[in-house]
Amino acid sequence: MSKVSTGPAEPVVPVSAGPPAPRWSAWRVVVGFGMVSLAADMVYEGARSITGPLLGALGASALVVGLVAGAGEAMALLLRLAFGPLADRTGRYWSLTLAGYAVTAVCVPLLAVAPFLGGAGLLVAAALILAERAGKAVRSPAKSALLAQAAGAVGRGRGFAVHKALDQLGAFTGPLLVAAVIAATGLIWPALAVLAVPGALAVGLLLWIRRRVPQPAVFDREAPAPAASAGPATGPPSTAARRWIGADLPRRFFLFAAAAGAATAGLVTFGIISFHATRTGVLATAGIPLLYAAAMAAAAVAALASGHLYDRWHARVLFALPVLGAAVPALALSGSVGAIVVGTLLWGAAVGVQDSTVKALVADLVPAARRATAYGVFAAVQGVAALAGGALAGALYSRSLPALIAVLGATQVLALGLLAASLVARRAPAGR
């Protein structure tokens, strides 16, 4: 195997010695990262299922709850614009990944203390929620870059798909654990405190993976050679600035990011779906968590299927994403229980493809040394698109459902065109 390196990533290994031989297979690394995500998702998805009632019990108004939730999601996406390039410039993929997971593992259980702090409890809880979302931004680009390296040996479509399936299992079991503890105790804070267990497990597993496979780049045929490793940008300040914000990434990447952004903006959110289902009386409030759980199961299945097909058919499998997105509002915003259930399952399938197979294509579109930067830019585009799409759907829902369905359908047609353009650019000779 040729000598490869990701730059000054920890632990530092002399170039002359080459990267150490991995103690695990590539598949074992992929599954290991999946188990880390499973445990971490139990923590923050479990917390997200109850932070609204927690903040309300601490005295927050609906406006404050909405502002904290919205600001947290914006931070989780937009801050990746800074931490993605930072990972590529410094090569400290492991440090950033560990730091991000540690923030989540600490901040979520500390929410259990908020009810005992009196008037300061609301402020502390809001700060911890925002800090946890910032931790997501710190780790996500670096972790995705490490995962892309390991998945390069097993097929990135399947690698990201297996990771996403395990991730969704955590998103499913975390809220169930929280619900069980609340049912047993009648209190919120013990349910948050118990999340310290999967949080510690996530960090411990990650440290174990790092010890066994300190450089996942050994699995990646496209990993940068030492001469091309990440590091401080050289050249004039304008060039350094362009590299920092990702402006030097290939044109085909930006076309695909625009396509994925349009698909995200045109995908009606579960918040609107659940609001519609309860407002119209089609589903009782108690049935909404079950509907969401079914959607998460559909996301896991869709991720596995699309990932397998990606490794066989390549990016062409992603043409299914705008089609799924266009079908969701027509079904999920209807007055039929069956149609709402089917529409929600399609929504879950679209989310599964977006969070797994889409990331595999991002890794294939950009140079290996720029993947964390690309993931940061891509997440920012997704975040802005989600915000715009959510605002558009909310504004049109109360005015005209047919107009909402038509506008979202048109947005998915735009996504389809941009996706086709990005694939044509991908077949062209590499360039900027």
CSV table of C-alpha atoms in Angstrom, one decimal:
chain,number,residue,atom,x,y,z
A,1,MET,CA,0.0,0.0,0.0
A,2,SER,CA,1.4,3.4,-0.9
A,3,LYS,CA,2.3,5.9,1.8
A,4,VAL,CA,-0.4,8.4,2.6
A,5,SER,CA,-1.0,11.0,5.2
A,6,THR,CA,-3.6,13.5,6.2
A,7,GLY,CA,-1.0,16.1,7.3
A,8,PRO,CA,-0.2,16.8,10.9
A,9,ALA,CA,-3.1,14.8,12.2
A,10,GLU,CA,-2.7,13.3,15.6
A,11,PRO,CA,-0.8,11.3,16.5
A,12,VAL,CA,2.1,12.7,14.3
A,13,VAL,CA,4.0,10.0,12.4
A,14,PRO,CA,7.2,10.7,10.6
A,15,VAL,CA,6.7,10.7,6.8
A,16,SER,CA,9.6,8.3,6.3
A,17,ALA,CA,8.0,5.7,8.5
A,18,GLY,CA,4.6,5.9,6.7
A,19,PRO,CA,1.3,5.6,8.5
A,20,PRO,CA,1.0,2.6,10.9
A,21,ALA,CA,-0.7,-0.5,9.8
A,22,PRO,CA,-4.3,-0.4,10.9
A,23,ARG,CA,-5.4,-2.9,13.6
A,24,TRP,CA,-8.9,-3.0,12.3
A,25,SER,CA,-10.5,-3.5,8.9
A,26,ALA,CA,-12.2,-0.6,7.1
A,27,TRP,CA,-15.6,-2.1,7.8
A,28,ARG,CA,-14.9,-2.3,11.5
A,29,VAL,CA,-13.9,1.4,11.5
A,30,VAL,CA,-17.1,2.4,9.7
A,31,VAL,CA,-19.2,0.4,12.1
A,32,GLY,CA,-17.2,1.8,15.0
A,33,PHE,CA,-18.0,5.4,13.9
A,34,GLY,CA,-21.6,4.3,13.5
A,35,MET,CA,-21.7,3.0,17.1
A,36,VAL,CA,-20.3,6.3,18.3
A,37,SER,CA,-23.0,8.2,16.4
A,38,LEU,CA,-25.6,5.8,17.8
A,39,ALA,CA,-24.6,6.5,21.4
A,40,ALA,CA,-24.3,10.3,20.8
A,41,ASP,CA,-27.7,10.4,19.0
A,42,MET,CA,-29.2,8.8,22.1
A,43,VAL,CA,-27.9,11.7,24.0
A,44,TYR,CA,-28.8,14.7,21.9
A,45,GLU,CA,-31.9,13.3,20.2
A,46,GLY,CA,-33.1,12.2,23.6
A,47,ALA,CA,-32.6,15.7,25.0
A,48,ARG,CA,-34.2,17.3,22.0
A,49,SER,CA,-37.3,15.3,22.5
A,50,ILE,CA,-37.9,17.0,25.9
A,51,THR,CA,-36.0,20.3,25.9
A,52,GLY,CA,-39.2,22.2,24.9
A,53,PRO,CA,-41.1,21.0,28.0
A,54,LEU,CA,-37.9,21.5,30.1
A,55,LEU,CA,-37.6,25.1,29.0
A,56,GLY,CA,-41.3,25.7,29.5
A,57,ALA,CA,-41.0,24.3,33.1
A,58,LEU,CA,-38.2,26.7,33.7
A,59,GLY,CA,-40.4,29.7,32.7
A,60,ALA,CA,-39.7,30.1,29.0
A,61,SER,CA,-42.4,31.4,26.7
A,62,ALA,CA,-43.1,29.8,23.3
A,63,LEU,CA,-41.1,32.5,21.7
A,64,VAL,CA,-38.1,31.8,23.8
A,65,VAL,CA,-38.3,28.1,23.1
A,66,GLY,CA,-38.5,28.8,19.4
A,67,LEU,CA,-35.6,31.2,19.5
A,68,VAL,CA,-33.4,28.8,21.4
A,69,ALA,CA,-34.2,25.9,19.1
A,70,GLY,CA,-33.8,27.9,16.0
A,71,ALA,CA,-30.5,29.5,17.1
A,72,GLY,CA,-29.2,26.1,18.1
A,73,GLU,CA,-29.9,24.5,14.7
A,74,ALA,CA,-28.4,27.6,12.9
A,75,MET,CA,-25.2,27.3,15.0
A,76,ALA,CA,-25.0,23.5,14.3
A,77,LEU,CA,-24.9,24.2,10.6
A,78,LEU,CA,-23.4,27.6,10.0
A,79,LEU,CA,-20.5,27.2,12.4
A,80,ARG,CA,-19.2,24.3,10.3
A,81,LEU,CA,-18.1,27.0,7.8
A,82,ALA,CA,-15.3,27.8,10.3
A,83,PHE,CA,-14.6,24.3,11.7
A,84,GLY,CA,-14.5,22.5,8.4
A,85,PRO,CA,-11.6,24.6,7.0
A,86,LEU,CA,-10.0,24.5,10.5
A,87,ALA,CA,-9.8,20.7,10.3
A,88,ASP,CA,-8.3,20.8,6.9
A,89,ARG,CA,-5.8,23.5,7.7
A,90,THR,CA,-4.5,21.9,10.9
A,91,GLY,CA,-5.1,18.3,10.2
A,92,ARG,CA,-6.5,17.8,13.7
A,93,TYR,CA,-9.5,15.8,12.6
A,94,TRP,CA,-9.4,13.6,15.7
A,95,SER,CA,-9.0,16.4,18.2
A,96,LEU,CA,-12.0,18.3,16.7
A,97,THR,CA,-14.1,15.2,16.6
A,98,LEU,CA,-13.3,14.3,20.2
A,99,ALA,CA,-13.9,17.8,21.4
A,100,GLY,CA,-17.3,18.0,19.7
A,101,TYR,CA,-18.5,14.8,21.1
A,102,ALA,CA,-17.2,15.7,24.6
A,103,VAL,CA,-19.2,18.9,24.5
A,104,THR,CA,-22.4,16.9,23.8
A,105,ALA,CA,-21.6,14.3,26.4
A,106,VAL,CA,-21.1,17.0,29.1
A,107,CYS,CA,-23.7,19.6,28.2
A,108,VAL,CA,-26.7,17.4,27.9
A,109,PRO,CA,-26.5,15.7,31.3
A,110,LEU,CA,-25.8,19.1,32.9
A,111,LEU,CA,-29.3,20.1,31.9
A,112,ALA,CA,-30.5,18.0,34.8
A,113,VAL,CA,-29.0,20.6,37.1
A,114,ALA,CA,-31.0,23.5,35.6
A,115,PRO,CA,-34.3,22.9,37.6
A,116,PHE,CA,-32.3,23.4,40.9
A,117,LEU,CA,-30.8,26.8,40.0
A,118,GLY,CA,-33.9,28.9,40.6
A,119,GLY,CA,-34.2,32.0,38.4
A,120,ALA,CA,-30.9,31.2,36.7
A,121,GLY,CA,-32.0,27.8,35.5
A,122,LEU,CA,-33.6,29.0,32.2
A,123,LEU,CA,-30.5,31.0,31.3
A,124,VAL,CA,-28.2,28.0,32.1
A,125,ALA,CA,-30.4,25.6,30.2
A,126,ALA,CA,-30.5,27.8,27.1
A,127,ALA,CA,-26.7,28.2,27.2
A,128,LEU,CA,-26.1,24.4,27.5
A,129,ILE,CA,-28.5,23.7,24.6
A,130,LEU,CA,-26.6,26.2,22.4
A,131,ALA,CA,-23.3,24.8,23.5
A,132,GLU,CA,-24.3,21.3,22.6
A,133,ARG,CA,-25.3,22.5,19.1
A,134,ALA,CA,-22.0,24.2,18.8
A,135,GLY,CA,-20.3,20.9,19.6
A,136,LYS,CA,-22.2,19.4,16.7
A,137,ALA,CA,-20.6,22.0,14.4
A,138,VAL,CA,-17.1,21.4,15.9
A,139,ARG,CA,-17.1,17.7,15.2
A,140,SER,CA,-19.2,17.1,12.2
A,141,PRO,CA,-16.9,18.1,9.3
A,142,ALA,CA,-13.9,16.5,10.8
A,143,LYS,CA,-15.8,13.3,11.7
A,144,SER,CA,-17.3,13.1,8.2
A,145,ALA,CA,-13.8,13.5,6.7
A,146,LEU,CA,-12.4,10.6,8.8
A,147,LEU,CA,-15.4,8.5,7.9
A,148,ALA,CA,-15.0,9.2,4.2
A,149,GLN,CA,-11.4,8.0,4.5
A,150,ALA,CA,-12.4,4.6,6.0
A,151,ALA,CA,-15.4,4.2,3.7
A,152,GLY,CA,-13.1,4.6,0.7
A,153,ALA,CA,-12.1,1.0,1.1
A,154,VAL,CA,-15.6,-0.4,1.3
A,155,GLY,CA,-17.6,1.8,-1.0
A,156,ARG,CA,-18.6,5.3,0.3
A,157,GLY,CA,-22.2,4.7,-0.5
A,158,ARG,CA,-22.5,1.7,1.7
A,159,GLY,CA,-20.1,3.1,4.3
A,160,PHE,CA,-22.1,6.2,4.9
A,161,ALA,CA,-25.4,4.2,4.7
A,162,VAL,CA,-24.4,1.8,7.5
A,163,HIS,CA,-23.2,4.7,9.6
A,164,LYS,CA,-26.5,6.5,9.0
A,165,ALA,CA,-28.6,3.4,9.9
A,166,LEU,CA,-26.8,3.1,13.2
A,167,ASP,CA,-27.1,6.8,13.7
A,168,GLN,CA,-30.9,6.6,13.2
A,169,LEU,CA,-31.1,3.7,15.7
A,170,GLY,CA,-29.7,6.1,18.3
A,171,ALA,CA,-32.2,8.8,17.3
A,172,PHE,CA,-35.0,6.2,17.8
A,173,THR,CA,-33.9,4.7,21.1
A,174,GLY,CA,-32.8,8.0,22.8
A,175,PRO,CA,-36.3,9.5,23.0
A,176,LEU,CA,-37.7,6.1,24.1
A,177,LEU,CA,-35.2,6.0,27.0
A,178,VAL,CA,-36.1,9.5,28.0
A,179,ALA,CA,-39.8,8.7,27.9
A,180,ALA,CA,-39.3,5.5,30.0
A,181,VAL,CA,-37.4,7.4,32.7
A,182,ILE,CA,-40.0,10.2,32.8
A,183,ALA,CA,-42.8,7.6,33.0
A,184,ALA,CA,-41.0,5.9,35.9
A,185,THR,CA,-40.1,9.0,37.9
A,186,GLY,CA,-42.6,11.6,36.8
A,187,LEU,CA,-39.7,14.1,36.5
A,188,ILE,CA,-37.6,15.5,33.6
A,189,TRP,CA,-34.2,15.9,35.2
A,190,PRO,CA,-33.5,12.2,35.9
A,191,ALA,CA,-34.1,11.5,32.2
A,192,LEU,CA,-31.5,14.0,31.3
A,193,ALA,CA,-29.0,12.8,33.9
A,194,VAL,CA,-29.2,9.2,32.7
A,195,LEU,CA,-28.0,10.4,29.3
A,196,ALA,CA,-24.6,10.7,30.8
A,197,VAL,CA,-24.2,7.0,30.3
A,198,PRO,CA,-24.5,6.9,26.4
A,199,GLY,CA,-22.5,10.1,26.3
A,200,ALA,CA,-19.5,8.6,28.2
A,201,LEU,CA,-19.9,5.5,26.0
A,202,ALA,CA,-19.7,7.6,22.8
A,203,VAL,CA,-16.4,9.3,23.9
A,204,GLY,CA,-14.9,6.1,25.1
A,205,LEU,CA,-15.7,4.3,21.9
A,206,LEU,CA,-14.2,7.2,19.9
A,207,LEU,CA,-11.0,7.1,21.9
A,208,TRP,CA,-10.8,3.3,21.3
A,209,ILE,CA,-11.2,3.7,17.6
A,210,ARG,CA,-8.5,6.4,17.5
A,211,ARG,CA,-6.1,4.1,19.4
A,212,ARG,CA,-6.7,1.2,17.1
A,213,VAL,CA,-6.7,3.2,13.8
A,214,PRO,CA,-4.9,6.5,14.4
A,215,GLN,CA,-4.9,7.3,10.7
A,216,PRO,CA,-8.0,6.1,8.7
A,217,ALA,CA,-6.3,7.6,5.6
A,218,VAL,CA,-4.5,4.2,5.2
A,219,PHE,CA,-7.8,2.9,3.7
A,220,ASP,CA,-8.3,5.8,1.3
A,221,ARG,CA,-6.8,5.6,-2.2
A,222,GLU,CA,-7.4,9.3,-2.7
A,223,ALA,CA,-5.8,10.5,0.6
A,224,PRO,CA,-3.4,13.4,0.0
A,225,ALA,CA,0.3,12.7,-0.3
A,226,PRO,CA,2.6,14.4,2.3
A,227,ALA,CA,3.4,17.2,-0.2
A,228,ALA,CA,-0.2,17.9,-0.6
A,229,SER,CA,-1.2,17.6,3.0
A,230,ALA,CA,-3.4,20.2,4.7
A,231,GLY,CA,-1.7,23.0,6.5
A,232,PRO,CA,-1.5,26.8,6.6
A,233,ALA,CA,-2.5,28.2,3.3
A,234,THR,CA,0.3,29.7,1.3
A,235,GLY,CA,0.3,32.4,-1.3
A,236,PRO,CA,-1.2,35.9,-1.3
A,237,PRO,CA,-3.8,36.8,1.4
A,238,SER,CA,-6.6,36.6,-1.2
A,239,THR,CA,-5.7,33.0,-2.0
A,240,ALA,CA,-5.6,32.1,1.7
A,241,ALA,CA,-9.0,33.7,2.2
A,242,ARG,CA,-10.5,31.8,-0.7
A,243,ARG,CA,-9.2,28.5,0.6
A,244,TRP,CA,-10.6,29.3,4.1
A,245,ILE,CA,-14.1,29.9,2.9
A,246,GLY,CA,-13.9,27.1,0.3
A,247,ALA,CA,-14.1,29.3,-2.7
A,248,ASP,CA,-11.4,27.2,-4.4
A,249,LEU,CA,-13.5,24.0,-4.3
A,250,PRO,CA,-14.5,22.6,-7.7
A,251,ARG,CA,-17.5,24.1,-9.6
A,252,ARG,CA,-19.1,20.7,-9.7
A,253,PHE,CA,-19.2,20.7,-5.9
A,254,PHE,CA,-21.0,24.0,-5.8
A,255,LEU,CA,-23.5,22.9,-8.4
A,256,PHE,CA,-24.3,19.8,-6.3
A,257,ALA,CA,-24.5,21.9,-3.1
A,258,ALA,CA,-27.1,24.1,-4.9
A,259,ALA,CA,-29.0,21.1,-6.0
A,260,ALA,CA,-29.0,19.6,-2.5
A,261,GLY,CA,-30.0,23.0,-1.1
A,262,ALA,CA,-33.0,23.2,-3.4
A,263,ALA,CA,-34.0,19.7,-2.5
A,264,THR,CA,-33.8,20.6,1.2
A,265,ALA,CA,-35.8,23.9,0.7
A,266,GLY,CA,-38.5,21.9,-1.2
A,267,LEU,CA,-38.8,19.2,1.5
A,268,VAL,CA,-41.6,20.1,3.9
A,269,THR,CA,-40.5,19.7,7.5
A,270,PHE,CA,-41.9,17.2,10.0
A,271,GLY,CA,-42.9,20.2,12.1
A,272,ILE,CA,-45.4,21.3,9.4
A,273,ILE,CA,-46.5,17.7,8.8
A,274,SER,CA,-47.2,17.1,12.5
A,275,PHE,CA,-48.9,20.5,12.9
A,276,HIS,CA,-51.2,19.7,10.0
A,277,ALA,CA,-52.0,16.2,11.3
A,278,THR,CA,-53.0,17.4,14.7
A,279,ARG,CA,-54.7,20.6,13.6
A,280,THR,CA,-56.9,18.8,11.2
A,281,GLY,CA,-57.7,16.1,13.8
A,282,VAL,CA,-56.5,13.3,11.6
A,283,LEU,CA,-54.0,12.1,14.2
A,284,ALA,CA,-54.1,12.5,18.0
A,285,THR,CA,-51.1,14.2,19.6
A,286,ALA,CA,-50.1,10.9,21.2
A,287,GLY,CA,-49.7,9.4,17.8
A,288,ILE,CA,-47.1,11.9,16.5
A,289,PRO,CA,-44.1,10.4,18.3
A,290,LEU,CA,-45.0,7.0,16.8
A,291,LEU,CA,-45.2,8.6,13.3
A,292,TYR,CA,-41.8,10.2,13.8
A,293,ALA,CA,-40.3,6.9,15.0
A,294,ALA,CA,-41.7,5.3,11.8
A,295,ALA,CA,-40.1,8.0,9.7
A,296,MET,CA,-36.7,7.4,11.4
A,297,ALA,CA,-37.0,3.7,10.6
A,298,ALA,CA,-37.7,4.6,6.9
A,299,ALA,CA,-34.7,6.9,6.9
A,300,ALA,CA,-32.5,4.1,8.0
A,301,VAL,CA,-33.8,1.7,5.4
A,302,ALA,CA,-33.6,4.3,2.6
A,303,ALA,CA,-30.0,5.2,3.6
A,304,LEU,CA,-28.9,1.5,3.4
A,305,ALA,CA,-30.7,1.0,0.0
A,306,SER,CA,-29.5,4.2,-1.6
A,307,GLY,CA,-25.9,3.7,-0.3
A,308,HIS,CA,-25.8,0.2,-1.8
A,309,LEU,CA,-27.1,1.5,-5.1
A,310,TYR,CA,-24.7,4.5,-5.1
A,311,ASP,CA,-21.8,2.1,-5.2
A,312,ARG,CA,-23.3,0.4,-8.2
A,313,TRP,CA,-25.0,3.2,-10.1
A,314,HIS,CA,-23.0,6.1,-8.7
A,315,ALA,CA,-24.6,9.5,-8.4
A,316,ARG,CA,-27.5,8.7,-10.7
A,317,VAL,CA,-29.3,7.1,-7.7
A,318,LEU,CA,-29.7,10.7,-6.2
A,319,PHE,CA,-32.2,11.6,-8.9
A,320,ALA,CA,-34.7,9.8,-6.6
A,321,LEU,CA,-34.2,12.6,-4.0
A,322,PRO,CA,-36.2,15.4,-5.7
A,323,VAL,CA,-38.9,12.9,-6.7
A,324,LEU,CA,-39.3,11.8,-3.1
A,325,GLY,CA,-39.4,15.4,-2.0
A,326,ALA,CA,-42.0,16.4,-4.5
A,327,ALA,CA,-44.3,13.6,-3.4
A,328,VAL,CA,-44.2,14.3,0.3
A,329,PRO,CA,-46.4,17.5,0.6
A,330,ALA,CA,-49.1,16.1,-1.7
A,331,LEU,CA,-49.5,13.1,0.6
A,332,ALA,CA,-48.5,14.3,4.0
A,333,LEU,CA,-50.6,17.5,3.9
A,334,SER,CA,-53.8,15.7,2.9
A,335,GLY,CA,-56.8,14.8,5.0
A,336,SER,CA,-56.3,11.0,5.0
A,337,VAL,CA,-54.5,9.0,7.7
A,338,GLY,CA,-53.1,6.6,5.2
A,339,ALA,CA,-51.8,9.3,2.9
A,340,ILE,CA,-50.2,11.2,5.8
A,341,VAL,CA,-48.5,8.1,7.0
A,342,VAL,CA,-47.2,7.3,3.5
A,343,GLY,CA,-46.1,10.9,3.0
A,344,THR,CA,-44.3,10.9,6.3
A,345,LEU,CA,-42.5,7.7,5.4
A,346,LEU,CA,-41.4,9.2,2.1
A,347,TRP,CA,-40.2,12.3,4.1
A,348,GLY,CA,-38.1,10.0,6.3
A,349,ALA,CA,-36.7,8.2,3.3
A,350,ALA,CA,-35.7,11.6,1.8
A,351,VAL,CA,-34.0,12.6,5.0
A,352,GLY,CA,-32.1,9.3,5.1
A,353,VAL,CA,-30.7,9.8,1.6
A,354,GLN,CA,-29.8,13.4,2.4
A,355,ASP,CA,-27.9,12.5,5.5
A,356,SER,CA,-26.0,9.6,4.0
A,357,THR,CA,-25.6,9.0,0.3
A,358,VAL,CA,-25.4,12.8,-0.4
A,359,LYS,CA,-22.3,12.9,1.9
A,360,ALA,CA,-20.7,10.1,-0.1
A,361,LEU,CA,-21.0,12.2,-3.3
A,362,VAL,CA,-19.5,15.2,-1.6
A,363,ALA,CA,-16.5,13.1,-0.7
A,364,ASP,CA,-16.1,12.0,-4.3
A,365,LEU,CA,-16.4,15.5,-5.7
A,366,VAL,CA,-13.6,17.3,-3.9
A,367,PRO,CA,-9.9,16.6,-3.2
A,368,ALA,CA,-9.3,14.5,-0.2
A,369,ALA,CA,-7.4,17.2,1.6
A,370,ARG,CA,-10.4,19.6,1.3
A,371,ARG,CA,-13.2,17.3,2.4
A,372,ALA,CA,-13.8,18.8,5.9
A,373,THR,CA,-14.0,22.3,4.3
A,374,ALA,CA,-16.5,21.0,1.7
A,375,TYR,CA,-18.6,19.4,4.4
A,376,GLY,CA,-18.6,22.7,6.3
A,377,VAL,CA,-19.7,24.7,3.2
A,378,PHE,CA,-22.2,22.1,2.3
A,379,ALA,CA,-23.8,22.2,5.7
A,380,ALA,CA,-24.0,26.0,5.6
A,381,VAL,CA,-25.8,25.8,2.3
A,382,GLN,CA,-28.2,23.2,3.7
A,383,GLY,CA,-28.8,25.3,6.8
A,384,VAL,CA,-29.7,28.4,4.8
A,385,ALA,CA,-31.9,26.4,2.5
A,386,ALA,CA,-33.7,24.7,5.4
A,387,LEU,CA,-34.4,28.1,7.0
A,388,ALA,CA,-35.7,29.5,3.8
A,389,GLY,CA,-37.8,26.5,3.0
A,390,GLY,CA,-39.3,26.3,6.5
A,391,ALA,CA,-40.2,30.0,6.4
A,392,LEU,CA,-41.8,29.6,2.9
A,393,ALA,CA,-43.8,26.5,3.9
A,394,GLY,CA,-45.0,28.2,7.1
A,395,ALA,CA,-46.1,31.3,5.2
A,396,LEU,CA,-47.9,29.4,2.5
A,397,TYR,CA,-49.5,26.8,4.7
A,398,SER,CA,-52.0,29.2,6.2
A,399,ARG,CA,-52.8,30.8,2.9
A,400,SER,CA,-53.1,28.0,0.4
A,401,LEU,CA,-52.2,24.3,0.6
A,402,PRO,CA,-52.4,23.9,-3.2
A,403,ALA,CA,-50.0,26.8,-3.6
A,404,LEU,CA,-47.6,25.3,-1.1
A,405,ILE,CA,-47.6,21.9,-2.8
A,406,ALA,CA,-47.0,23.6,-6.2
A,407,VAL,CA,-44.2,25.8,-5.0
A,408,LEU,CA,-42.4,23.0,-3.2
A,409,GLY,CA,-42.8,20.8,-6.3
A,410,ALA,CA,-41.3,23.6,-8.5
A,411,THR,CA,-38.4,23.8,-6.1
A,412,GLN,CA,-37.8,20.1,-6.5
A,413,VAL,CA,-37.8,20.5,-10.3
A,414,LEU,CA,-35.1,23.1,-9.9
A,415,ALA,CA,-33.2,20.7,-7.7
A,416,LEU,CA,-33.4,18.0,-10.4
A,417,GLY,CA,-32.0,20.4,-13.0
A,418,LEU,CA,-29.1,21.5,-10.8
A,419,LEU,CA,-28.3,17.8,-10.0
A,420,ALA,CA,-28.2,17.0,-13.7
A,421,ALA,CA,-25.9,19.9,-14.3
A,422,SER,CA,-23.6,18.9,-11.4
A,423,LEU,CA,-23.3,15.4,-12.8
A,424,VAL,CA,-22.4,16.7,-16.3
A,425,ALA,CA,-19.8,18.9,-14.7
A,426,ARG,CA,-18.5,15.9,-12.8
A,427,ARG,CA,-17.9,14.0,-16.0
A,428,ALA,CA,-15.9,16.9,-17.4
A,429,PRO,CA,-12.2,17.2,-16.8
A,430,ALA,CA,-11.4,18.2,-13.3
A,431,GLY,CA,-11.1,21.9,-12.8
A,432,ARG,CA,-12.4,24.9,-10.9
